[in-house]
Short mmCIF file of C-alpha atoms in Angstrom, two decimals:
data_model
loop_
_atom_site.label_atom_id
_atom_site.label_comp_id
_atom_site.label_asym_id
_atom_site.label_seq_id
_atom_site.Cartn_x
_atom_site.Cartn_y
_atom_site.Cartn_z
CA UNK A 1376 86.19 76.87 98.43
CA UNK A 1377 84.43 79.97 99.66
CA UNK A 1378 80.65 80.45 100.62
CA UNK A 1379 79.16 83.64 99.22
CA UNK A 1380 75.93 85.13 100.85
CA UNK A 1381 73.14 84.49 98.96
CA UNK A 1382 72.49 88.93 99.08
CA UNK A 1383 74.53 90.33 95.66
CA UNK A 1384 76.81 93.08 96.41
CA UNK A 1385 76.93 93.77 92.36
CA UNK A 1386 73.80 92.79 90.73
CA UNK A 1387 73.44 94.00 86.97
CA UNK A 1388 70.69 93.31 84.80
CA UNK A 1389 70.22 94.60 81.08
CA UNK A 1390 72.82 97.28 81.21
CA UNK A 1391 74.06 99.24 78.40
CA UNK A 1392 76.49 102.64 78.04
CA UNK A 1393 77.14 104.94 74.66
CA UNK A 1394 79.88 107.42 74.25
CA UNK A 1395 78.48 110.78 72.55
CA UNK A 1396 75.15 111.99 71.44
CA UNK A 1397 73.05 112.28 68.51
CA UNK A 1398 74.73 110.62 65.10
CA UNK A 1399 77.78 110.29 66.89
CA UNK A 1400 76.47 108.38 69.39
CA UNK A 1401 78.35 105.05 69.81
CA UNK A 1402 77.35 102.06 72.26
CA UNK A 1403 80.27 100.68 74.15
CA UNK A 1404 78.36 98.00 76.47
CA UNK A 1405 75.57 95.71 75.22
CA UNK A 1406 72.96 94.26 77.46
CA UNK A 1407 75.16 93.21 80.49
CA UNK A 1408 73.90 90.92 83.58
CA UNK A 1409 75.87 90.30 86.32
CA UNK A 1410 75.92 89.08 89.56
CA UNK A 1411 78.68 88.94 91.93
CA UNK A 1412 78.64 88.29 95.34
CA UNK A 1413 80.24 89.42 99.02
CA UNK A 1414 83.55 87.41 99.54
CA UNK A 1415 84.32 86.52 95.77
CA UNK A 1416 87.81 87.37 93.85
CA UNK A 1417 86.10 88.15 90.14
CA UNK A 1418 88.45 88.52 87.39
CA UNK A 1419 87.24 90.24 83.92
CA UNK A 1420 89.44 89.71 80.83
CA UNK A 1421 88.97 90.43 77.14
CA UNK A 1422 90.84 92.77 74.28
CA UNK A 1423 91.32 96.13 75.18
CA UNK A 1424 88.39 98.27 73.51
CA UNK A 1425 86.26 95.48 74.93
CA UNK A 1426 84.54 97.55 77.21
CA UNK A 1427 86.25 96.23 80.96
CA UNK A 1428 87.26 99.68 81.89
CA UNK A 1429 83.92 101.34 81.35
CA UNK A 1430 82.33 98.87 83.03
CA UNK A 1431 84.26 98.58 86.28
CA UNK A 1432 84.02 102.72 86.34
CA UNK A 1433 80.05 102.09 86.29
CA UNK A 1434 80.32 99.81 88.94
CA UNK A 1435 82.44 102.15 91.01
CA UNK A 1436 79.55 104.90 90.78
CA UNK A 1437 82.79 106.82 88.32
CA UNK A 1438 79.64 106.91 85.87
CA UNK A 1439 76.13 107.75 85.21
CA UNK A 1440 74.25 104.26 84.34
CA UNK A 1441 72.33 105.35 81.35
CA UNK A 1442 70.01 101.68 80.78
CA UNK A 1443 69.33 99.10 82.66
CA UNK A 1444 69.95 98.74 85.97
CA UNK A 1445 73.25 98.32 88.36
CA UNK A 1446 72.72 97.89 92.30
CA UNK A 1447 75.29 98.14 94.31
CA UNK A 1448 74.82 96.28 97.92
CA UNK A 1449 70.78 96.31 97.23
CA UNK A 1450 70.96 100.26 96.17
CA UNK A 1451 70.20 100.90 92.60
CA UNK A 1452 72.40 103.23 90.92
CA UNK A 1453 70.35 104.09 87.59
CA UNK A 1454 69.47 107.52 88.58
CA UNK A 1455 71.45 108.57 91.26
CA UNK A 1456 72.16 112.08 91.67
CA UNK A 1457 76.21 113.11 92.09
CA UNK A 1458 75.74 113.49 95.64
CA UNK A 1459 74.32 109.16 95.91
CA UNK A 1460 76.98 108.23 93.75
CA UNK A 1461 79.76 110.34 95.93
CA UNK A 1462 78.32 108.09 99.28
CA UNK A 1463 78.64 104.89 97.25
CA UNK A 1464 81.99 105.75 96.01
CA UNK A 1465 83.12 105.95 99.91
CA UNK A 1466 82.55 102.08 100.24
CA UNK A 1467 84.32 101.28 98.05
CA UNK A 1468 88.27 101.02 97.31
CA UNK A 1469 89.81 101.57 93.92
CA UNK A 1470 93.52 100.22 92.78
CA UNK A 1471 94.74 101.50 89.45
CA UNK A 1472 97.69 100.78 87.42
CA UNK A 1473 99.64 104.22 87.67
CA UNK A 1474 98.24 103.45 91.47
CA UNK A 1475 97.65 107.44 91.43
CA UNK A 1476 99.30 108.56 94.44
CA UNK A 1477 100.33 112.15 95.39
CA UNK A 1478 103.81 112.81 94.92
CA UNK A 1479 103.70 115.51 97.63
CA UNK A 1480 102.30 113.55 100.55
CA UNK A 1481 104.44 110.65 102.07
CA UNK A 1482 102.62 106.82 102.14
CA UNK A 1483 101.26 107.61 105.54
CA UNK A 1484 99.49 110.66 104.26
CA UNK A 1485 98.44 109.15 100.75
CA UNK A 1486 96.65 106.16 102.82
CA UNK A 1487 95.16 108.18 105.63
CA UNK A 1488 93.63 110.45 102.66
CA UNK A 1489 91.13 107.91 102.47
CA UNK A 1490 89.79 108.14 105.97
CA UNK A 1491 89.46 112.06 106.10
CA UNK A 1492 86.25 111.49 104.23
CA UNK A 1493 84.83 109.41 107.15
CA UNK A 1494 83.19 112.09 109.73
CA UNK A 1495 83.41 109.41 112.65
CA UNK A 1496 87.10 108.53 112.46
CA UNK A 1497 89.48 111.14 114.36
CA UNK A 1498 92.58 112.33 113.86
CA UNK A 1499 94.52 109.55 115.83
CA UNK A 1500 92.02 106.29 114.65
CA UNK A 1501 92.96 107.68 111.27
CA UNK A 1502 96.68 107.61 111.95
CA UNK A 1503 96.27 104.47 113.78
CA UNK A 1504 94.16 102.36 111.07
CA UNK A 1505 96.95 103.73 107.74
CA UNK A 1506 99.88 102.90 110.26
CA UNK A 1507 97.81 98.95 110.61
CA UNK A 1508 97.35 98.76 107.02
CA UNK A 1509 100.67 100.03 105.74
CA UNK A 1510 102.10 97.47 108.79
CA UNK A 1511 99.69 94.89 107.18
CA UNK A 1512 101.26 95.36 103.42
CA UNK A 1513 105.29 95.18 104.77
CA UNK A 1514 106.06 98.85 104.43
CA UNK A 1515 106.27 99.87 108.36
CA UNK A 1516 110.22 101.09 107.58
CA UNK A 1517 108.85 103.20 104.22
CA UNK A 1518 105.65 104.95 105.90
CA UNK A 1519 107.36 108.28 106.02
CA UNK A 1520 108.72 107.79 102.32
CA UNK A 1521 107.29 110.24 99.49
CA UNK A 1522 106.58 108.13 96.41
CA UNK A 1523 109.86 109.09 94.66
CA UNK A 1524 112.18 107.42 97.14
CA UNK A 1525 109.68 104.08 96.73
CA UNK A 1526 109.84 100.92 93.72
CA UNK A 1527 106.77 100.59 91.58
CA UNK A 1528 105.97 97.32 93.49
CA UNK A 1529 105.91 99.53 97.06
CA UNK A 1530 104.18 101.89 95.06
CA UNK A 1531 101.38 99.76 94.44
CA UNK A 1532 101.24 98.68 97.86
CA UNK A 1533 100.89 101.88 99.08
CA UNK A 1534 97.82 101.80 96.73
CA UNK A 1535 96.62 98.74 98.19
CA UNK A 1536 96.79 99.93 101.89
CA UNK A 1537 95.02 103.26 100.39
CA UNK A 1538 91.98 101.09 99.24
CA UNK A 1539 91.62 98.62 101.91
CA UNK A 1540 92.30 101.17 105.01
CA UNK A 1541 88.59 102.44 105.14
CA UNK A 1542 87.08 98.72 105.45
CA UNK A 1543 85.23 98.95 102.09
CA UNK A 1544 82.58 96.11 100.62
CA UNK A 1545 84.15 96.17 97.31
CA UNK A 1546 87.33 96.95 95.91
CA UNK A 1547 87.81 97.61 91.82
CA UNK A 1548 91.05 96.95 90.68
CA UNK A 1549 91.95 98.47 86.83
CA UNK A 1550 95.12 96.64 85.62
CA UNK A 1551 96.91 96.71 89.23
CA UNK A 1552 99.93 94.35 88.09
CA UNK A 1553 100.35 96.37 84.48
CA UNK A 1554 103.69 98.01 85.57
CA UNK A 1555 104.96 95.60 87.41
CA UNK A 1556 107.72 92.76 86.93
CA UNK A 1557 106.32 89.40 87.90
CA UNK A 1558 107.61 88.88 90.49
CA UNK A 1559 106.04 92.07 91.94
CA UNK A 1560 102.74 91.62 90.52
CA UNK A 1561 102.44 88.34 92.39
CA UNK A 1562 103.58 89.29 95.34
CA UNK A 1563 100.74 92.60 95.14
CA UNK A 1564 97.81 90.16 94.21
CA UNK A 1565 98.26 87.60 97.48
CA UNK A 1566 98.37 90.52 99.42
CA UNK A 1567 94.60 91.45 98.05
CA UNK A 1568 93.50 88.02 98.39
CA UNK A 1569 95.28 87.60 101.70
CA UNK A 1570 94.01 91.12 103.08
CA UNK A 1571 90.20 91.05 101.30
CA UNK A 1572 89.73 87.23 102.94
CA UNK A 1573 90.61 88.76 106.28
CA UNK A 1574 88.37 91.21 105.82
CA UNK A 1575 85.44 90.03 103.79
CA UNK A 1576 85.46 92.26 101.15
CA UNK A 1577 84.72 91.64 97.49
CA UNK A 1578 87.51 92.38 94.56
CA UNK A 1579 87.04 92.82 91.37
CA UNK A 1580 89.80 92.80 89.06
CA UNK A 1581 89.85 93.80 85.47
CA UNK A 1582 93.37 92.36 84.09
CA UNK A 1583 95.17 91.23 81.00
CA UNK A 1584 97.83 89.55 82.80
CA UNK A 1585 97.15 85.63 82.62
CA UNK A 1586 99.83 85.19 85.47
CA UNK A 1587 97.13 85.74 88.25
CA UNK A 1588 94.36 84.03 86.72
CA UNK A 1589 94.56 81.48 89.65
CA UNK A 1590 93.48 83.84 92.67
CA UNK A 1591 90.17 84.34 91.39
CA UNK A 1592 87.42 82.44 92.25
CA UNK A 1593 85.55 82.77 88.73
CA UNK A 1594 86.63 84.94 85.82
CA UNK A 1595 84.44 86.43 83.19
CA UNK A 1596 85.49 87.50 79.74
CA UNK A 1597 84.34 90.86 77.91
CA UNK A 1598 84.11 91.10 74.13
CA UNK A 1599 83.09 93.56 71.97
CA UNK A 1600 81.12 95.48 75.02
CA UNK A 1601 79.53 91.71 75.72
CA UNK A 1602 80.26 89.46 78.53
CA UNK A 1603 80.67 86.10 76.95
CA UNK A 1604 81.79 83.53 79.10
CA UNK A 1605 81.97 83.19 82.90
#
């Protein structure tokens, strides 16, 4: 069992989104409230259309919150100008199911992209830290490799090592075992929970796929823009 701090690092209360303006106007998510804390693995399920991915891009400062109110580590985010939301976004770590790498820069240069945004991190911590990570997620004989010459699974990895390298709070995964065989997808989720235990940091996961229902420490369920069970 794990103790959570009693501070939220995701605290959501009345929230709601719309797509388009005027008659077209259409609302997506419907009075939301939320809490998650530091150290938990959250899972959201629920039909697609249900309003996970919207949600999760919210959370990640992707999105404007339009009502209610979403505070991220005790910062609220209604209002935020692009600039606020670009400094959130740099605490946080995002893993997507085409995991979104550059096909032009090896692994080594896809993870240490995520440190060149971090003034106090040189040239050589930032080599030093992706070379760790991509140690840390078994790829030390692929870190040279561009993303053609690597599987889906070390794809994904990659993707992992990209998130995690830059120490975030919270890291939003969309679908992250989607394209992957089983086996794969297995082996890519204990290596969040392993990695995000050893470094305290919170996941979220937004998933269809009931084979890693079991890492998470509570899972929620999305419907029709609503969350309806936890």
């Amino acid at each position: 069992m794990n103790y959570y701090s009693n501070d939220a690092i995701i605290k959501i209360t009345n929230l709601n989104h719309y797509f388009g303006n005027h008659k077209l106007r259409n609302q997506t998510l419907f009075d939301i409230n939320l809490t998650i804390y530091p150290g938990e693995i959250v899972i959201m399920t629920g039909p697609s259309g249900s309003g996970k991915t919207t949600l999760l891009t919210l959370i990640g400062g992707l999105r404007s919150v339009q009502e209610g109110s979403l505070q991220f580590n005790g910062q609220e985010l209604y209002g935020c100008t692009n600039q606020e939301l670009v400094q959130i976004r740099r605490q946080i770590g995002y893993i997507f199911q085409a995991h979104n790498l550059l096909d032009f820069l090896t692994a080594m240069q896809n993870v240490k992209m995520s440190l060149e945004l971090q003034k106090n991190i040189s040239q050589s911590q930032a080599h030093q830290k992706s070379e760790l990570m991509l140690n840390a997620v078994n790829l030390a004989q692929r870190m040279n490799y561009y993303p053609e010459n690597l599987s889906g699974g070390q794809k994904q990895r990659v993707a992992i090592a990209r998130a995690l390298v830059s120490d975030p709070q919270l890291v939003l995964a969309d679908e992250p075992t989607a394209a992957l065989d089983s086996k794969s997808g297995r082996d890519v989720v204990n290596l969040m929970q392993q990695l995000a235990k050893e470094q305290n940091c919170t996941i979220l996961i937004v998933t269809h796929d009931h084979r890693i229902l079991d890492i998470a420490d509570r899972i929620i369920n999305m419907e029709d823009g609503r969350l309806i069970g936890d």
